[in-house]
mmCIF file of C-alpha atoms in Angstrom:
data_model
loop_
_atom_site.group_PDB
_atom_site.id
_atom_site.type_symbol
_atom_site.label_atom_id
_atom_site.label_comp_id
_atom_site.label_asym_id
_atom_site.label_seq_id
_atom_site.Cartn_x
_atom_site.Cartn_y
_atom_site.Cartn_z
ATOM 1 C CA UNK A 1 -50.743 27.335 -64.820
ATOM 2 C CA UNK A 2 -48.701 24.837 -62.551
ATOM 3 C CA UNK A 3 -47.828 27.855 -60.563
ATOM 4 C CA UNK A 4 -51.220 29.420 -60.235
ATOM 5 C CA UNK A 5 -51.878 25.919 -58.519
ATOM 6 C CA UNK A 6 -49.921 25.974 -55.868
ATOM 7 C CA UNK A 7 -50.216 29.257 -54.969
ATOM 8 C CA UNK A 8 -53.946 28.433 -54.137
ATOM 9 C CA UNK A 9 -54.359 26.552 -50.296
ATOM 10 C CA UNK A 10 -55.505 23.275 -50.137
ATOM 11 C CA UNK A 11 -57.011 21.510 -47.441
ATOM 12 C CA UNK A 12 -55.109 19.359 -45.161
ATOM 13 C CA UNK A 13 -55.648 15.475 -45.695
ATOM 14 C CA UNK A 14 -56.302 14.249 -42.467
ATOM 15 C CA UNK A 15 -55.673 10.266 -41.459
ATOM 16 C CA UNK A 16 -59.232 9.047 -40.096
ATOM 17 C CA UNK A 17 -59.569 8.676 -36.246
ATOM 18 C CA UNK A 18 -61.352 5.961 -34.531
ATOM 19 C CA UNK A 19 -64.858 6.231 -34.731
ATOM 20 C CA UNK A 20 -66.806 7.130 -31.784
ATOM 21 C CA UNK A 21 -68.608 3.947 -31.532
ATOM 22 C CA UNK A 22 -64.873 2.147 -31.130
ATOM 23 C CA UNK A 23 -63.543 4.264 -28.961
ATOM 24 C CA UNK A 24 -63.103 1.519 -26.459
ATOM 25 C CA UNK A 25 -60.670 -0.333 -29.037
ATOM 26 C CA UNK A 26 -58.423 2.519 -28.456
ATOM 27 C CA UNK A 27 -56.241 4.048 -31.142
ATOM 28 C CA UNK A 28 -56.754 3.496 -34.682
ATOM 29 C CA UNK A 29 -54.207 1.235 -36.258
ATOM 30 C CA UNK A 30 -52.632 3.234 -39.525
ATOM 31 C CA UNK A 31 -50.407 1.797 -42.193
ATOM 32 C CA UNK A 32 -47.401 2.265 -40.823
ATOM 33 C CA UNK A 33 -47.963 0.841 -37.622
ATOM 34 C CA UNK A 34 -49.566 -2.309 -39.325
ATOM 35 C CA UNK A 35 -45.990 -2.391 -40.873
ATOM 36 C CA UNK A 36 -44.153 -3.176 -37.724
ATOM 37 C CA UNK A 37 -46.387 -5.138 -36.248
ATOM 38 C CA UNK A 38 -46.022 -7.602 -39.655
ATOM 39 C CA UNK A 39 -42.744 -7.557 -39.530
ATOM 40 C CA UNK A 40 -42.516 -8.464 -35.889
ATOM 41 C CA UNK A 41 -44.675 -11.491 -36.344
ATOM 42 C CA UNK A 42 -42.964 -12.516 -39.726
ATOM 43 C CA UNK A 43 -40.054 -12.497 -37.961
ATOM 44 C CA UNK A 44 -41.481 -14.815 -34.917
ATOM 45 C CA UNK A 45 -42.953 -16.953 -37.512
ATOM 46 C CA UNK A 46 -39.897 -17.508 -39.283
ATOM 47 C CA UNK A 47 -37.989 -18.405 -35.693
ATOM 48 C CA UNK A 48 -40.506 -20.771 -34.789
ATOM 49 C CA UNK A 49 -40.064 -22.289 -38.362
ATOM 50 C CA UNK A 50 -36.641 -22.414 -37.705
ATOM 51 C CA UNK A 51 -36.693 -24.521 -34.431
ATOM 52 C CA UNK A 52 -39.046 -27.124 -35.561
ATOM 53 C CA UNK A 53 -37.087 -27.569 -38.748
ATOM 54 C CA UNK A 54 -34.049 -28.428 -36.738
ATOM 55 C CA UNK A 55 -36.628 -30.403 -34.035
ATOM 56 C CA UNK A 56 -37.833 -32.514 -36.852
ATOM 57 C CA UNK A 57 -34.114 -33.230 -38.256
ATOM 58 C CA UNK A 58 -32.213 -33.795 -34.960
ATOM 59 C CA UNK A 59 -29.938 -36.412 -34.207
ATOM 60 C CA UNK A 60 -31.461 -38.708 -31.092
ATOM 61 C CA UNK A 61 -27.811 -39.574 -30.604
ATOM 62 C CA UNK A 62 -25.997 -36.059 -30.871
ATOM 63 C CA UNK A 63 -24.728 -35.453 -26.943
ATOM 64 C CA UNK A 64 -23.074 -32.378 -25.595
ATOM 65 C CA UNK A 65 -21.629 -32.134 -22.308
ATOM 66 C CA UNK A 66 -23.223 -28.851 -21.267
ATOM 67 C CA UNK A 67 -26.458 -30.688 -21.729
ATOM 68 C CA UNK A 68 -24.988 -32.508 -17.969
ATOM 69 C CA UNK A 69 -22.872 -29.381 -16.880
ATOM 70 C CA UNK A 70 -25.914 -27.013 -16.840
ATOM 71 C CA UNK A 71 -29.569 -26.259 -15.061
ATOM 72 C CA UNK A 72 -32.109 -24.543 -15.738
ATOM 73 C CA UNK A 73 -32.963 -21.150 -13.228
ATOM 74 C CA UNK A 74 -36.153 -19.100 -13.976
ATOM 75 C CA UNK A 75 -35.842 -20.312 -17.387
ATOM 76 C CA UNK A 76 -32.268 -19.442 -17.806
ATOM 77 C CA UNK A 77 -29.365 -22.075 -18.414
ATOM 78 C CA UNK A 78 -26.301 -21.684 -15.806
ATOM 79 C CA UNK A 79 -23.395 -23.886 -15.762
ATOM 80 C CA UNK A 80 -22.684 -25.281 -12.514
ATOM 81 C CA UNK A 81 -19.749 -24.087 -10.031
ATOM 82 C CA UNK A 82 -16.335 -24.591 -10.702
ATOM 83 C CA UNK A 83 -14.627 -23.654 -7.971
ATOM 84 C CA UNK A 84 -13.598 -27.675 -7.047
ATOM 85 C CA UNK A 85 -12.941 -28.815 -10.701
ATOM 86 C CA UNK A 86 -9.163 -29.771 -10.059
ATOM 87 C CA UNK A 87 -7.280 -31.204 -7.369
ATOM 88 C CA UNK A 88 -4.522 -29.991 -5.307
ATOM 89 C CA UNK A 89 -2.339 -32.085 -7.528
ATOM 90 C CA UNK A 90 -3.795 -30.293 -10.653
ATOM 91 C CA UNK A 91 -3.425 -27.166 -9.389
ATOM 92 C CA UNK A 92 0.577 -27.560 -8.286
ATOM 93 C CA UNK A 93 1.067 -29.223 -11.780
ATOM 94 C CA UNK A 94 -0.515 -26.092 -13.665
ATOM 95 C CA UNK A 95 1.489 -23.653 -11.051
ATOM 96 C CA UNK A 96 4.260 -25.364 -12.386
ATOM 97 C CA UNK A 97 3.393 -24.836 -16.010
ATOM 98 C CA UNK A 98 3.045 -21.597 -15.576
ATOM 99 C CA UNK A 99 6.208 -21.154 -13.714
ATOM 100 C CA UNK A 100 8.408 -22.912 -16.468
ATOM 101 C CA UNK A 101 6.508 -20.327 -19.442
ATOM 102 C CA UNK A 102 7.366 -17.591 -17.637
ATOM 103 C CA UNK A 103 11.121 -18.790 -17.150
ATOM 104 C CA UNK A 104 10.851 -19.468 -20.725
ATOM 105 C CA UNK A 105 9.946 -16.068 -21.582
ATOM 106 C CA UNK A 106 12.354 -14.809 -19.234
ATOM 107 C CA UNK A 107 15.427 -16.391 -20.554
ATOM 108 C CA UNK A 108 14.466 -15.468 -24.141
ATOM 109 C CA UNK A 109 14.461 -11.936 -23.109
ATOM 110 C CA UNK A 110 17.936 -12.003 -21.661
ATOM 111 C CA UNK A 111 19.610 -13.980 -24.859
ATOM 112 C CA UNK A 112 18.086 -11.060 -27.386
ATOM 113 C CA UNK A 113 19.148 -8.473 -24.905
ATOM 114 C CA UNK A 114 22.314 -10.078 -25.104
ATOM 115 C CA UNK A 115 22.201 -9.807 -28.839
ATOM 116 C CA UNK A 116 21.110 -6.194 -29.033
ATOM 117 C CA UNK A 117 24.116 -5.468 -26.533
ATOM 118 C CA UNK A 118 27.060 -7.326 -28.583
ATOM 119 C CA UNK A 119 25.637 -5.530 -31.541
ATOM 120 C CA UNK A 120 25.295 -1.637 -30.511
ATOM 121 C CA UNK A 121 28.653 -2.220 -28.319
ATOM 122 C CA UNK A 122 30.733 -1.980 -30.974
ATOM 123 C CA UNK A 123 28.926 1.005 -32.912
ATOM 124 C CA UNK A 124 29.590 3.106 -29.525
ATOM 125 C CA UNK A 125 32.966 2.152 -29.549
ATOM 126 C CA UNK A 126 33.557 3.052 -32.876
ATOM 127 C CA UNK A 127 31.359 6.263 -33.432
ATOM 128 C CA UNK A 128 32.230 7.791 -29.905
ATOM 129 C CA UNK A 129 33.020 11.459 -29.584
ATOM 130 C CA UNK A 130 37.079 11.320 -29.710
ATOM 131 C CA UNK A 131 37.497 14.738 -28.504
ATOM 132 C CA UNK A 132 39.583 15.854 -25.814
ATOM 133 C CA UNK A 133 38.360 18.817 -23.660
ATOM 134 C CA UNK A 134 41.061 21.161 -21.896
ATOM 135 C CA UNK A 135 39.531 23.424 -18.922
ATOM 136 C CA UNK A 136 41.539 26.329 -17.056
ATOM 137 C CA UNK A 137 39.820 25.542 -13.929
ATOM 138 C CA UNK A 138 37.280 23.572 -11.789
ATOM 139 C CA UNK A 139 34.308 25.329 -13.039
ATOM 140 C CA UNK A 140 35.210 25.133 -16.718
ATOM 141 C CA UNK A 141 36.052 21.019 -15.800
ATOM 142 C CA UNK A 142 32.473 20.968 -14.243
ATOM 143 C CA UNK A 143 30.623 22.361 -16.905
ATOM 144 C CA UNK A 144 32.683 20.347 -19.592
ATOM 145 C CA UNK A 145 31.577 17.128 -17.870
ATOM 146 C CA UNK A 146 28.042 18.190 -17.675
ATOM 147 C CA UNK A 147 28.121 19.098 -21.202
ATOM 148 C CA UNK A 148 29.108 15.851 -21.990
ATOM 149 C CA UNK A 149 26.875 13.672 -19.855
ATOM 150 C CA UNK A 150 23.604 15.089 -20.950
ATOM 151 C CA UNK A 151 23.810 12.798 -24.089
ATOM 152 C CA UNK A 152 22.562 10.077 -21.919
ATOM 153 C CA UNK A 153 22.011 6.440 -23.152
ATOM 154 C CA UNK A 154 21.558 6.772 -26.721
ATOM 155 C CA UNK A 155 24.683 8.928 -28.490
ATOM 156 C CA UNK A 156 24.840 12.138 -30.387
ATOM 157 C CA UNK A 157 26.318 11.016 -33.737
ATOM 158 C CA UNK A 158 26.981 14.220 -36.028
ATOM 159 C CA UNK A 159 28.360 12.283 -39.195
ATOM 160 C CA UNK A 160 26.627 9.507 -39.514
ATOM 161 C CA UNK A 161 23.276 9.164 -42.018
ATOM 162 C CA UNK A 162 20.201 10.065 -41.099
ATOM 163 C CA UNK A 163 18.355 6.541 -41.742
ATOM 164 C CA UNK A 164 21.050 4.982 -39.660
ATOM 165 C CA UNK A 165 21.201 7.195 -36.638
ATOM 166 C CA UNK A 166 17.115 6.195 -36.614
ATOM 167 C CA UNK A 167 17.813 2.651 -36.455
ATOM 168 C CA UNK A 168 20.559 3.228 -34.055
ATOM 169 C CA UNK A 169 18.143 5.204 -31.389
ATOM 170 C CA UNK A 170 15.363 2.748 -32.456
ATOM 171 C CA UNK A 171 17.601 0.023 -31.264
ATOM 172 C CA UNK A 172 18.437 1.323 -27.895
ATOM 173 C CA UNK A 173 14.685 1.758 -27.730
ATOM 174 C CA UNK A 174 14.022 -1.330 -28.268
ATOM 175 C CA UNK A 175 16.919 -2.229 -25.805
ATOM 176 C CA UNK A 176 15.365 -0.576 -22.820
ATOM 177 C CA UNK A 177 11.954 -1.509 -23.484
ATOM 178 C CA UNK A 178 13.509 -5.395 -23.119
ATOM 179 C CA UNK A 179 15.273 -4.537 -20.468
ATOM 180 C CA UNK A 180 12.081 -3.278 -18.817
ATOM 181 C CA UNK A 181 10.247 -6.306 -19.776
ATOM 182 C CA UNK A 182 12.828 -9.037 -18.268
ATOM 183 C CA UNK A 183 12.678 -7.004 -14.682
ATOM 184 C CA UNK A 184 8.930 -7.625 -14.861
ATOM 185 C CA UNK A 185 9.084 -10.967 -16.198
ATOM 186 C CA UNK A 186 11.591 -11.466 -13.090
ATOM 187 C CA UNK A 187 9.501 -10.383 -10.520
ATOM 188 C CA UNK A 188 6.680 -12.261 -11.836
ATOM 189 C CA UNK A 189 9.116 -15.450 -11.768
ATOM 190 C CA UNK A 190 10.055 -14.954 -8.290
ATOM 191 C CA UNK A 191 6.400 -14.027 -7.018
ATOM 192 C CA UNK A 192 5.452 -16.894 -8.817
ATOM 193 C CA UNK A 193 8.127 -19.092 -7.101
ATOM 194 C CA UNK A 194 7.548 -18.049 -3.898
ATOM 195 C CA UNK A 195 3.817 -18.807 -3.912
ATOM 196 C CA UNK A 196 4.448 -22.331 -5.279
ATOM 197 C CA UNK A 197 6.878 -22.843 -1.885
ATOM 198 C CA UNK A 198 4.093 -21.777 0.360
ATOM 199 C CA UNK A 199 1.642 -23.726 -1.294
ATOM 200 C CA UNK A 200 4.202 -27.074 -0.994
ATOM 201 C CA UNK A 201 4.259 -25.875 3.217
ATOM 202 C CA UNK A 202 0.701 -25.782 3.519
ATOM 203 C CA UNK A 203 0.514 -29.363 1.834
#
């Protein structure tokens, strides 16, 4: 039977429109849209609550400093300029500061690239290739030495364990990348330096 009742067309429900007489009211409001429109001013309501709960339970002594450091602009609170908050004074002394952290960094750089070099200095000297390469002529010699320099910075160990020929390149890695980061840091120093010096000759 259930099937025999759906296989017969119904008429469409449709949602009632505005009458004519209200025409000028425009649309008619449905469920859903009374939904949104509830939640909106729940949701007002509840800010507004909100406020005048914390209005009623102020502090008349509580102080903040923006409540000085800021105006009002079309309703919008902006904090005044900066731009003349320190002295020339300041400024040098905070050049300075600067100056001396990236020194700092600097000269911790160079004492653990120190480190890393005393410590992958010996395992070249004692894992280097021992062999000794004859050649019959200058081409041979050439192509020998070739050969041999295309191992570049990190070495070519054959008999030496897998998990320690990763931390060995890994080291050397990390060796460069320091290296990299202490010419930066070095630049930065003397850039830095040089900018304080000017400043002091303008003064």
């Amino acid at each position: 039977m259930s099937s025999l009742r759906n296989a017969i067309n119904r008429p469409a429900h449709k949602e009632r429109a505005q009458p004519h007489s209200r025409r000028k009211f425009g649309l008619l409001e449905k469920h859903k849209d009374y939904l949104v429109r509830a939640k909106a001013y729940h949701k007002k309501e509840e800010a507004l609550r909100k406020l005048k709960e914390k209005a009623a339970f102020r502090n008349p002594d509580e102080f903040y400093f923006k409540m000085i450091k800021t105006r009002t602009v079309d309703g919008v609170h902006r904090l005044e300029s900066q731009a003349n908050k320190y002295t020339q004074e300041e400024l040098m002394l905070m050049k300075t500061q600067d100056i001396g952290y990236v020194l700092q960094k600097l000269q911790s750089e160079k004492r653990k690239i120190e480190k890393l070099t005393a410590v992958l200095q010996p395992v070249d000297n004692q894992l280097q290739s021992k062999h000794v390469y004859y050649a019959e002529n200058r081409e041979d010699a050439e192509y020998i030495q070739l050969q041999t320099s295309k191992v570049g910075k990190v070495p070519v160990f054959e008999d030496v364990p897998h998990n320690i020929k990763r931390k060995i390149v890994a080291s050397y890695r990390e060796l460069e990348a320091r290296k990299g980061r202490a010419n930066e840091l070095e630049k930065l120093y003397m850039d830095m330096a040089l900018q304080k010096e000017l400043q002091v000759l303008v003064l």
